mmCIF file of C-alpha atoms and ligand atoms in Angstrom:
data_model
loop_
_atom_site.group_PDB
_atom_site.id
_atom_site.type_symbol
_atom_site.label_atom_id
_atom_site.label_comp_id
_atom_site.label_asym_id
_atom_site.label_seq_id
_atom_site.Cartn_x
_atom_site.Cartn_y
_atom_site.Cartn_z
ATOM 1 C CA UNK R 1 153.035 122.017 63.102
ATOM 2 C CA UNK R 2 149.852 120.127 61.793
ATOM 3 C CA UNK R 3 147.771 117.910 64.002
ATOM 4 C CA UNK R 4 148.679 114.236 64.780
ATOM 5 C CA UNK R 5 145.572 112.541 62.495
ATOM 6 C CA UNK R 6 144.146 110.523 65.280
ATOM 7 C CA UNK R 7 143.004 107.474 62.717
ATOM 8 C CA UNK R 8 140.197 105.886 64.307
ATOM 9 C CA UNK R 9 139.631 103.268 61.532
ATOM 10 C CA UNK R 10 143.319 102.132 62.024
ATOM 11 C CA UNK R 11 142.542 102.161 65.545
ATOM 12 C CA UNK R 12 139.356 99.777 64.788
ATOM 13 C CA UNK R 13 140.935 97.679 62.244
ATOM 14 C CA UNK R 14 143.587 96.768 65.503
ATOM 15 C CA UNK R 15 140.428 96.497 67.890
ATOM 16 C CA UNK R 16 138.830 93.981 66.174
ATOM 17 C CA UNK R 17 141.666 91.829 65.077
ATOM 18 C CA UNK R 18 141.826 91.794 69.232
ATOM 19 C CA UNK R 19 138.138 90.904 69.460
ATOM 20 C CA UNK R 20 138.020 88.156 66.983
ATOM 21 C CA UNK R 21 141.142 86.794 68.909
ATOM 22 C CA UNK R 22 138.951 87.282 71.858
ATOM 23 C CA UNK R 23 135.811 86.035 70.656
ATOM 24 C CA UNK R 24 137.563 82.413 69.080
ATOM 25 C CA UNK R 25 139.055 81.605 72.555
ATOM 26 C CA UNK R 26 135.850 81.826 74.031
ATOM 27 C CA UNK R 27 134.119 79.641 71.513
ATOM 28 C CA UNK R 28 137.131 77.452 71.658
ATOM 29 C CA UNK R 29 136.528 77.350 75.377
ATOM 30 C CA UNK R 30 133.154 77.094 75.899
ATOM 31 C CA UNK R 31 131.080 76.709 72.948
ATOM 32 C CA UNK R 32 129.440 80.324 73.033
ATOM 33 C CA UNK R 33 129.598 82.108 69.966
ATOM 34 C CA UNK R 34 128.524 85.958 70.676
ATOM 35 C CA UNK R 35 125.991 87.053 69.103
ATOM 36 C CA UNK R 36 124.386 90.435 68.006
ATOM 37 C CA UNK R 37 120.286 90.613 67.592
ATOM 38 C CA UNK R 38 119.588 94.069 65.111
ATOM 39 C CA UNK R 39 116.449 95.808 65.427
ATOM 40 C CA UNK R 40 115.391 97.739 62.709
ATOM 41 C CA UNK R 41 111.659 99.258 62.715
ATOM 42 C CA UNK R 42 111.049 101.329 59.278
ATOM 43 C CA UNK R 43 113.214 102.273 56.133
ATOM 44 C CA UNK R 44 115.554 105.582 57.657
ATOM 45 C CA UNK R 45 118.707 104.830 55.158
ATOM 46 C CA UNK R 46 121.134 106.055 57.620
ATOM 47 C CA UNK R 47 119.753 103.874 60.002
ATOM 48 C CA UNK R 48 119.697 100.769 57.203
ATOM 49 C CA UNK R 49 123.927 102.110 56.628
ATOM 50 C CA UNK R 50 124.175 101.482 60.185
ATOM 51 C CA UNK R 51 122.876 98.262 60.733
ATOM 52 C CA UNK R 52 124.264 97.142 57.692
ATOM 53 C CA UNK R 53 127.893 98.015 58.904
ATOM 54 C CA UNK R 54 127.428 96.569 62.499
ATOM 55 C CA UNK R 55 126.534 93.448 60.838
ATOM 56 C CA UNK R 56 129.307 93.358 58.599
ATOM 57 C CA UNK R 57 131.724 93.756 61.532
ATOM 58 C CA UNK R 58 129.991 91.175 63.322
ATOM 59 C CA UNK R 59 130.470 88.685 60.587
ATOM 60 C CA UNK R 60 134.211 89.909 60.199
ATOM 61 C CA UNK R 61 134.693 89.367 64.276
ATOM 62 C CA UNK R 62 133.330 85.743 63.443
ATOM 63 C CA UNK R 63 130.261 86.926 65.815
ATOM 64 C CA UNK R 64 126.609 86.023 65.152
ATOM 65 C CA UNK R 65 123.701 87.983 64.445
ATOM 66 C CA UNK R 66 120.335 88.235 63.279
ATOM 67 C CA UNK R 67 118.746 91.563 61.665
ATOM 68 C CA UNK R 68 114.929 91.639 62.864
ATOM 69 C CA UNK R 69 113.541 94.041 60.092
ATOM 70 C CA UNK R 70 110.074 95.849 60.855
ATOM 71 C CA UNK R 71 107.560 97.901 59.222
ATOM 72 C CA UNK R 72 107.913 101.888 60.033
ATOM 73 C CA UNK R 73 104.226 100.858 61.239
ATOM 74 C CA UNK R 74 104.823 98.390 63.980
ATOM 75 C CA UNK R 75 103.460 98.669 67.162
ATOM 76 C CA UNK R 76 104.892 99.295 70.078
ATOM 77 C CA UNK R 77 103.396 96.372 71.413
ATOM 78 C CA UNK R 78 104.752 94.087 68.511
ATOM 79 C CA UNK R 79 107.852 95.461 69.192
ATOM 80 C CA UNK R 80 107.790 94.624 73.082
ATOM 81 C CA UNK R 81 106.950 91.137 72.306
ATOM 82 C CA UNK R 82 110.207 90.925 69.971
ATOM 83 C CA UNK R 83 112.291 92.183 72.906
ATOM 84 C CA UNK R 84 111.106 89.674 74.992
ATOM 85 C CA UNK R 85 111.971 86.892 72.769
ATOM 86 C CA UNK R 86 115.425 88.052 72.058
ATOM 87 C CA UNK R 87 115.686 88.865 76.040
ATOM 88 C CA UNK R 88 114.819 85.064 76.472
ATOM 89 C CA UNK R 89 116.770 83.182 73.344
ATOM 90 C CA UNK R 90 120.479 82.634 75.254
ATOM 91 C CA UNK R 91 121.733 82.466 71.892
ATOM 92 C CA UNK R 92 121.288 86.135 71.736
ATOM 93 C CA UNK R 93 124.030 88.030 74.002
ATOM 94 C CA UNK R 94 123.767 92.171 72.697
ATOM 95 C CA UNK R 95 120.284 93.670 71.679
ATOM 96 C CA UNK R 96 120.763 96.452 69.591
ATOM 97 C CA UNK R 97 117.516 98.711 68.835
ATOM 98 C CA UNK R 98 118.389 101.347 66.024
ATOM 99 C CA UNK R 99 117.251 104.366 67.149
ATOM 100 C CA UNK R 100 115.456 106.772 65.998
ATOM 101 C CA UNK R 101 111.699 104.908 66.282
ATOM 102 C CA UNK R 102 108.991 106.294 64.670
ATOM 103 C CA UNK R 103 106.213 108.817 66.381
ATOM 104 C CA UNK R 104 104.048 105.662 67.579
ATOM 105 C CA UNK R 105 106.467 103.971 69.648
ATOM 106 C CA UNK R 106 107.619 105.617 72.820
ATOM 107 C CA UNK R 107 111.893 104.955 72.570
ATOM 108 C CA UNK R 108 112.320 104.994 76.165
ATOM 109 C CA UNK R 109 109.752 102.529 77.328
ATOM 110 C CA UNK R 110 111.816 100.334 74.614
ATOM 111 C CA UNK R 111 115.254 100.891 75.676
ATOM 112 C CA UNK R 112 113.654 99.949 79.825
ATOM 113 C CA UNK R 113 112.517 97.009 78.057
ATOM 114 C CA UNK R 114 115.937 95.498 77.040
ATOM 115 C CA UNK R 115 117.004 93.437 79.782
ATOM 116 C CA UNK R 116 120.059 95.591 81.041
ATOM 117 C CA UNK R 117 122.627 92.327 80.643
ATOM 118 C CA UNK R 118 121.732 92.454 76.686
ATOM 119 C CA UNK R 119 121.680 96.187 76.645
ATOM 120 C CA UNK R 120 124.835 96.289 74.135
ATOM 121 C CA UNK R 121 124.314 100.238 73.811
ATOM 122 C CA UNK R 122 124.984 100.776 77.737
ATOM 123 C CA UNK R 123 121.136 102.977 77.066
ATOM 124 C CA UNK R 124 119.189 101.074 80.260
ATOM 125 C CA UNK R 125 118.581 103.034 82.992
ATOM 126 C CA UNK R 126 120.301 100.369 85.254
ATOM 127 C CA UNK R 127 123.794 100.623 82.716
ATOM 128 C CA UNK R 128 123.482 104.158 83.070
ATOM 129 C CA UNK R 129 123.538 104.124 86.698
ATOM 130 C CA UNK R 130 126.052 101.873 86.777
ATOM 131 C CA UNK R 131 128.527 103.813 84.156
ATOM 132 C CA UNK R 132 127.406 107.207 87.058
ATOM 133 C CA UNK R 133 128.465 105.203 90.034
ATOM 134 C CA UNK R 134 131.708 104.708 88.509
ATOM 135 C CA UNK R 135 130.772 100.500 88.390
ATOM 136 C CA UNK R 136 130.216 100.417 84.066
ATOM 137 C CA UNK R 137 128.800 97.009 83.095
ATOM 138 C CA UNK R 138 128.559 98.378 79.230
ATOM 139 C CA UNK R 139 129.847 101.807 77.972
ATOM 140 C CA UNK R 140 128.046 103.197 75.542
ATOM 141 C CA UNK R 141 129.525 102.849 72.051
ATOM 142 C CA UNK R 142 130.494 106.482 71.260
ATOM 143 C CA UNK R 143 131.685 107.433 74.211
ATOM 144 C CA UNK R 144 133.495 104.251 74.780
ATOM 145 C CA UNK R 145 135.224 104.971 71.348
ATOM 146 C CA UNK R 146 136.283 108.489 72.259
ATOM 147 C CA UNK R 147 138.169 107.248 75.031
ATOM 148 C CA UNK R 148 139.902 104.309 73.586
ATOM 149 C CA UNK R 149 140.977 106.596 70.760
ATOM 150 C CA UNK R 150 142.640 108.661 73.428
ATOM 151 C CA UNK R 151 143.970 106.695 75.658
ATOM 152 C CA UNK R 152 145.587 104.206 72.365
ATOM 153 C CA UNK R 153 147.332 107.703 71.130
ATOM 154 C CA UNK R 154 148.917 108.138 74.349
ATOM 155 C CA UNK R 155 146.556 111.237 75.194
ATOM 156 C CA UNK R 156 147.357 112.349 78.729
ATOM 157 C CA UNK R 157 143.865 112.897 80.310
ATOM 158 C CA UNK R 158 144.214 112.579 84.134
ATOM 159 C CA UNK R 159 144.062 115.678 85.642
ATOM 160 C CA UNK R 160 143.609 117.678 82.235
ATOM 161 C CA UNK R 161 140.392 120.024 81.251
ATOM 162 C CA UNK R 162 137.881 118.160 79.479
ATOM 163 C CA UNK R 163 135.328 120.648 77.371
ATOM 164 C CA UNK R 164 132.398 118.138 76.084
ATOM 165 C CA UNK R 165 130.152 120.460 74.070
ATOM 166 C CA UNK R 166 126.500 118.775 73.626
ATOM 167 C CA UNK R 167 125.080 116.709 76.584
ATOM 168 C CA UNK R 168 123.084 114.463 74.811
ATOM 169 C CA UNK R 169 122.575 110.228 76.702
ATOM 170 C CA UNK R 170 124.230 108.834 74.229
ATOM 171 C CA UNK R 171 127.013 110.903 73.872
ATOM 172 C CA UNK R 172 128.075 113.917 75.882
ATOM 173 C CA UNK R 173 126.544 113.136 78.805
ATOM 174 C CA UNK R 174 128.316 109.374 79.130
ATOM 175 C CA UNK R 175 131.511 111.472 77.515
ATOM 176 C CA UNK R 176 131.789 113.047 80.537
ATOM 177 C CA UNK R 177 130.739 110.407 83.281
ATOM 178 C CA UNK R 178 133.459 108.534 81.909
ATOM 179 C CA UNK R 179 136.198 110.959 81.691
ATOM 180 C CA UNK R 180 135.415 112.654 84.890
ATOM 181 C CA UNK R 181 135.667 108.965 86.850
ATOM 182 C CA UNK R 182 137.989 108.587 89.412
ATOM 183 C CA UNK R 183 140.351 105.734 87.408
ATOM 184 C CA UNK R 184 143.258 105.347 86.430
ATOM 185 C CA UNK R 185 143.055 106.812 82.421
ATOM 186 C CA UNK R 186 140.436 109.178 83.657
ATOM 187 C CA UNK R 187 139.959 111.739 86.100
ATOM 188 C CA UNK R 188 139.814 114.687 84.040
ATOM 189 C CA UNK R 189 138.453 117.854 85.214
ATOM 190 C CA UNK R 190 135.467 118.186 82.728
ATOM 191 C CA UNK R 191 132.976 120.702 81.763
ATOM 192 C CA UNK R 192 130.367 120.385 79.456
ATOM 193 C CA UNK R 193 128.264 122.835 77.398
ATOM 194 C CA UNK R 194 124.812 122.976 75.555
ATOM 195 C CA UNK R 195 122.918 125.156 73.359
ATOM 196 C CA UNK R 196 122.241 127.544 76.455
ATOM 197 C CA UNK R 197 125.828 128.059 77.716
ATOM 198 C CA UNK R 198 127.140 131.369 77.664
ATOM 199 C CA UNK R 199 130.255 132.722 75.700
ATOM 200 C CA UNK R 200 131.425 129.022 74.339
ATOM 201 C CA UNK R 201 134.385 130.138 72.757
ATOM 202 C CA UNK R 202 135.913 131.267 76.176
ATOM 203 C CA UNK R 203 134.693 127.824 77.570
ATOM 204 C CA UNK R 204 135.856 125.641 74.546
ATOM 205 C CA UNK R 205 139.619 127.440 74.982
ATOM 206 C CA UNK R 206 140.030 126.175 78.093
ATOM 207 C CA UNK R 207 139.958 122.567 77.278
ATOM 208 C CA UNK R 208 143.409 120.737 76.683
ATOM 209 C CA UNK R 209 140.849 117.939 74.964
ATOM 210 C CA UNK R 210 137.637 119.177 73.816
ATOM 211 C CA UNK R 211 134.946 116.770 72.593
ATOM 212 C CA UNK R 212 132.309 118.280 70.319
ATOM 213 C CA UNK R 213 128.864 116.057 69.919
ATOM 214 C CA UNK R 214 126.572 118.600 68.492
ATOM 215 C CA UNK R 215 125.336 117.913 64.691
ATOM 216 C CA UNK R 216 126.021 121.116 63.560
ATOM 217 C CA UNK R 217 128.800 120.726 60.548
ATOM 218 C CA UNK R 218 132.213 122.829 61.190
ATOM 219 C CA UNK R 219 131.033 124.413 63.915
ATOM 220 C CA UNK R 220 133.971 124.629 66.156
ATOM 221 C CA UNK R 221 135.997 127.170 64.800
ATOM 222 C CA UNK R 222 139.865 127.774 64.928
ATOM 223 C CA UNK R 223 139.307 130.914 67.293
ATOM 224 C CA UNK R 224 137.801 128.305 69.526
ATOM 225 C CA UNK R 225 140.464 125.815 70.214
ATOM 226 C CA UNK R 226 143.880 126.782 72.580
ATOM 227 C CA UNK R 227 146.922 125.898 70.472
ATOM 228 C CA UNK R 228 148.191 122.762 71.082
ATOM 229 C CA UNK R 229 144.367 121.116 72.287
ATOM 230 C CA UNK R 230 143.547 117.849 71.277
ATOM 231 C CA UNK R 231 139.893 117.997 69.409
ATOM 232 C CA UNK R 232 137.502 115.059 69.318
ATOM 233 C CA UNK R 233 135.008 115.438 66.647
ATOM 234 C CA UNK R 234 132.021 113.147 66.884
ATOM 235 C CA UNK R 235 129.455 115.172 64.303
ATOM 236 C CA UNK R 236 128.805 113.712 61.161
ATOM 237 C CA UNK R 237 126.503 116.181 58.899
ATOM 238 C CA UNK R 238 126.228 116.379 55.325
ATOM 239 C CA UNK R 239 126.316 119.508 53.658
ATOM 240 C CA UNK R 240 124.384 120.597 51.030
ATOM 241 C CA UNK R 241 126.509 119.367 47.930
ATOM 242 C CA UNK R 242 126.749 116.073 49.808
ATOM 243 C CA UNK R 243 130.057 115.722 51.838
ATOM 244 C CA UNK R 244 130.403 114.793 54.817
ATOM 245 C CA UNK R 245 131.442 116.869 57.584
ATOM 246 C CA UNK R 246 132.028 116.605 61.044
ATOM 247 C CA UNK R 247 131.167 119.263 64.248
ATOM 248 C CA UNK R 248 134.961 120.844 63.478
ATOM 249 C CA UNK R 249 135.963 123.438 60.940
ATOM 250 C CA UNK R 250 138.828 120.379 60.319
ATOM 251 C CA UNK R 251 141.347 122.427 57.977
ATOM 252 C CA UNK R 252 142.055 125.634 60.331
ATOM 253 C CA UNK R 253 141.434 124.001 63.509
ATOM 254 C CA UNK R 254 143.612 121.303 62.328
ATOM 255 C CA UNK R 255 146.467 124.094 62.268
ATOM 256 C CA UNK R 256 146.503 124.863 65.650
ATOM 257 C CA UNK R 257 145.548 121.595 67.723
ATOM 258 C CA UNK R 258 147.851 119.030 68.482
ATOM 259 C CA UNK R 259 145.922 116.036 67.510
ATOM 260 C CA UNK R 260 142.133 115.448 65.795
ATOM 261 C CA UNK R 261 140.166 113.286 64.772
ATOM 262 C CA UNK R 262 138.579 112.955 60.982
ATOM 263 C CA UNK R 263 135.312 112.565 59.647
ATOM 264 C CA UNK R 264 134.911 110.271 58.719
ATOM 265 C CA UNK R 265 137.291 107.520 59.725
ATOM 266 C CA UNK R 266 137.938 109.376 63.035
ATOM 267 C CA UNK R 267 135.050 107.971 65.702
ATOM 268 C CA UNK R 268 132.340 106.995 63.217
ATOM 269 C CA UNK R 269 134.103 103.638 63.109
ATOM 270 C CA UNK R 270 135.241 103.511 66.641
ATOM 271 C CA UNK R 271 131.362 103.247 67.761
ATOM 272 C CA UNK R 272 131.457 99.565 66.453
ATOM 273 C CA UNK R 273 133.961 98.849 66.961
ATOM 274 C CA UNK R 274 133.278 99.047 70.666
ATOM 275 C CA UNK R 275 129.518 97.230 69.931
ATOM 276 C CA UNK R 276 131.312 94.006 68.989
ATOM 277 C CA UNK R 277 133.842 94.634 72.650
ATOM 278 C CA UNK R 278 130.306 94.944 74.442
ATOM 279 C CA UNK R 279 128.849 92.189 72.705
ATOM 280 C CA UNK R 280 131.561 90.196 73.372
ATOM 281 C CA UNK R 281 131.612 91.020 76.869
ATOM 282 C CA UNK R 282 127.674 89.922 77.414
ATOM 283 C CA UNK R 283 128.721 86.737 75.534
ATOM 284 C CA UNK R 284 131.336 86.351 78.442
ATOM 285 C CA UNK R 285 129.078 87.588 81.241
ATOM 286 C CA UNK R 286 125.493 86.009 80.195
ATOM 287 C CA UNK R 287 127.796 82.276 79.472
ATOM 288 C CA UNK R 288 129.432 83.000 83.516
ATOM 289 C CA UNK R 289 132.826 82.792 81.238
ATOM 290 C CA UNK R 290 135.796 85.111 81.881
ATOM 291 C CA UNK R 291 138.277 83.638 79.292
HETATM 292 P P1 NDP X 1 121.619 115.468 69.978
HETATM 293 O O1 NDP X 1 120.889 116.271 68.944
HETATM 294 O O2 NDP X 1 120.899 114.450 70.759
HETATM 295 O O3 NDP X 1 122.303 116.472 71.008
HETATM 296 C C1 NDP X 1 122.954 117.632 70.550
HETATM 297 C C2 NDP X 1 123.537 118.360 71.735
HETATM 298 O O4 NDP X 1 124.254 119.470 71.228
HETATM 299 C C3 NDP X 1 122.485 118.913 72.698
HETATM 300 O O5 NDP X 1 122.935 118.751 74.019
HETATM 301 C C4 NDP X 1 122.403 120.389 72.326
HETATM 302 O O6 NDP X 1 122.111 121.246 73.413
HETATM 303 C C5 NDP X 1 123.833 120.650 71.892
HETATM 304 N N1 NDP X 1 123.903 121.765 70.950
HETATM 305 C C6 NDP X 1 123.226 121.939 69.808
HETATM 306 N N2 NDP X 1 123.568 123.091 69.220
HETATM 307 C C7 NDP X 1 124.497 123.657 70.013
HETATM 308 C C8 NDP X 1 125.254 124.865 69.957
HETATM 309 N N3 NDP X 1 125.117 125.732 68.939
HETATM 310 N N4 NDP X 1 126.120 125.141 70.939
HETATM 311 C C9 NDP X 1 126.284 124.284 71.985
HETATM 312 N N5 NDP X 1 125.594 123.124 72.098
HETATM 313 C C10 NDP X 1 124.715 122.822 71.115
HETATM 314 O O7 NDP X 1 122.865 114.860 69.206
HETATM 315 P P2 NDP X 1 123.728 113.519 69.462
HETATM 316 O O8 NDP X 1 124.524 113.657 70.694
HETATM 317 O O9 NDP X 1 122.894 112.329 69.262
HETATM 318 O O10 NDP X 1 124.707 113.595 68.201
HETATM 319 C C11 NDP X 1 125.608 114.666 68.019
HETATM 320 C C12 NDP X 1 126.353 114.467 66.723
HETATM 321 O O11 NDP X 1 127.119 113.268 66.817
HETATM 322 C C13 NDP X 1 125.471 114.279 65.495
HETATM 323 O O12 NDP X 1 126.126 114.834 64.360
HETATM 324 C C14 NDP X 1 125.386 112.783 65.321
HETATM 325 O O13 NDP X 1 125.140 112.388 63.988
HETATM 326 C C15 NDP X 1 126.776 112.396 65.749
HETATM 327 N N6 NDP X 1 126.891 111.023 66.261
HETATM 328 C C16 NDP X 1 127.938 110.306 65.783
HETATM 329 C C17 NDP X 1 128.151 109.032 66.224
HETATM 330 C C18 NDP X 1 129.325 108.303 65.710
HETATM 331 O O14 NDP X 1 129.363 107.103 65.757
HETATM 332 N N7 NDP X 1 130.361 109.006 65.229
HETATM 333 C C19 NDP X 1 127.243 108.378 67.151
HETATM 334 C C20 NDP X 1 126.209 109.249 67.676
HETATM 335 C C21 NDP X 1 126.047 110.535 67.205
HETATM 336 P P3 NDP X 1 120.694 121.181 74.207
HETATM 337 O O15 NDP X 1 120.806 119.984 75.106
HETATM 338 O O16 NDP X 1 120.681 122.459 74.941
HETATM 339 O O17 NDP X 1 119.649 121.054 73.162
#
């Protein structure tokens, strides 16, 4: 039987009808519209895709924001001194600094320099020691997405074999500190892998859900799923004659897994959607308002 098509844009479309809900009866409470400050420093189109996107949801959500657009040769020091005025404007509840930065500023003196209860992204050291400690203030985006999309398809995960291959901070490590917490909707048993693990197809078999977060295209092949796995694919890649393409070999793997995600429309859109849940959740916490 084919994989159940876990959609994550259907998914998103729900989320954010939720949000906006959310997002009106706080305004209608208190006055506080959430807002998103963008942070854009140079011209990388994917980046200017992305920023465009996370502003159109934010407008959609009925949230505001502000796109701060900078030369690819600011300083880092310019940049600092924009960070501190959106840290101290309380208009502005989520910073959001599109990363990558170019060679002259140093990304994580910038990410330290978002004050942690604006850190949308969950990327400060503080929200990452907070999401470790099992205590998450933000979760980061991606990861956040991945396991919403499970745990809205009815996934089992608790006590099930997690296989997170790629351990980057934004997305396989926090993957895995969030799967592996002890919570209800968590506590997997998870194991993750990385350019230097040995014999990944016998590792990636063993994984009732594997997660792959690599940026190679359709690189998880059908020999390395178990029948009946559910496969999260977070790559997106374009190959050569211009499609896109996630980590997953997507038609044969999709024969023998149980459920998958597409790229796109699998977690590409999931990752805002759970920007705008953050934002709105600063909005809440920086206005001491829990409606
Ligand atoms: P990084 O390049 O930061 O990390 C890649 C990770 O994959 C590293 O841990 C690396 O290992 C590991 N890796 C690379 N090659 C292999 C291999 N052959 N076998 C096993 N492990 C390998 O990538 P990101 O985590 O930032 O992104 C991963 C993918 O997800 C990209 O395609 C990116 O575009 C996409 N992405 C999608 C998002 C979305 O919204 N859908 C959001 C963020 C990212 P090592 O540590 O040893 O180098």
């Amino acid at each position: 039987m084919p994989a159940k098509i876990l959609d994550g844009k259907a998914l998103s479309e729900t989320m954010r009808k939720e949000i906006s809900i959310d997002a009106a009866k706080l305004q209608a409470a208190t006055g506080v519209q959430p807002g998103l400050a963008a942070v854009l420093v140079g011209e990388n189109p994917s980046s200017q895709i992305y920023v465009r996107n996370k502003q159109k949801a934010c407008a959609q959500a009925g949230f505001a924001s502000w796109l701060h657009q900078l030369s690819a040769s600011t300083t880092q020091s310019t940049l600092l001194e924009l960070i501190a005025k959106l840290n101290a404007d309380p208009a502005v509840h989520g910073i959001l600094v599109q990363l990558p930065l170019p060679p002259q500023i140093d990304e994580s003196a910038i990410v330290r320099a978002v004050t942690p209860t604006k850190d949308v992204d969950g990327f400060s050291p503080e929200n990452v020691g907070l999401l470790a400690a099992g205590h998450a203030r933000y979760i980061p985006c991606t990861p956040h997405g991945v396991h919403q999309i499970l745990l809205r398809n009815d996934i089992p995960i608790e006590g099930r074999r997690v296989v997170v291959v790629g351990r980057s901070n934004i997305v396989g490590k926090p993957v895995a500190l969030l799967l592996m917490q002890k919570a209800r909707g968590a506590n997997a048993t998870v194991t993750v892998c990385h350019s230097q693990s040995q014999d990944l197809p016998a590792v990636t078999r063993e994984g009732d859900i594997v997660v792959v977060a690599i940026g190679q295209g359709q690189f998880l092949k059908r020999e390395m799923v178990k029948p009946g796995a559910v496969v999260i694919d977070v790559g997106i890649n374009r190959l050569p004659d211009g499609k896109l393409v996630g980590d997953v070999d997507y038609g044969p793997v999709s024969e023998i897994a149980s459920a998958i995600t597409p790229v796109p429309g699998g977690i590409g859109p999931m990752t805002i959607t759970m920007l705008l849940y953050n934002t709105l959740q600063a909005a809440r916490l920086l206005s001491g308002n829990k409606v």
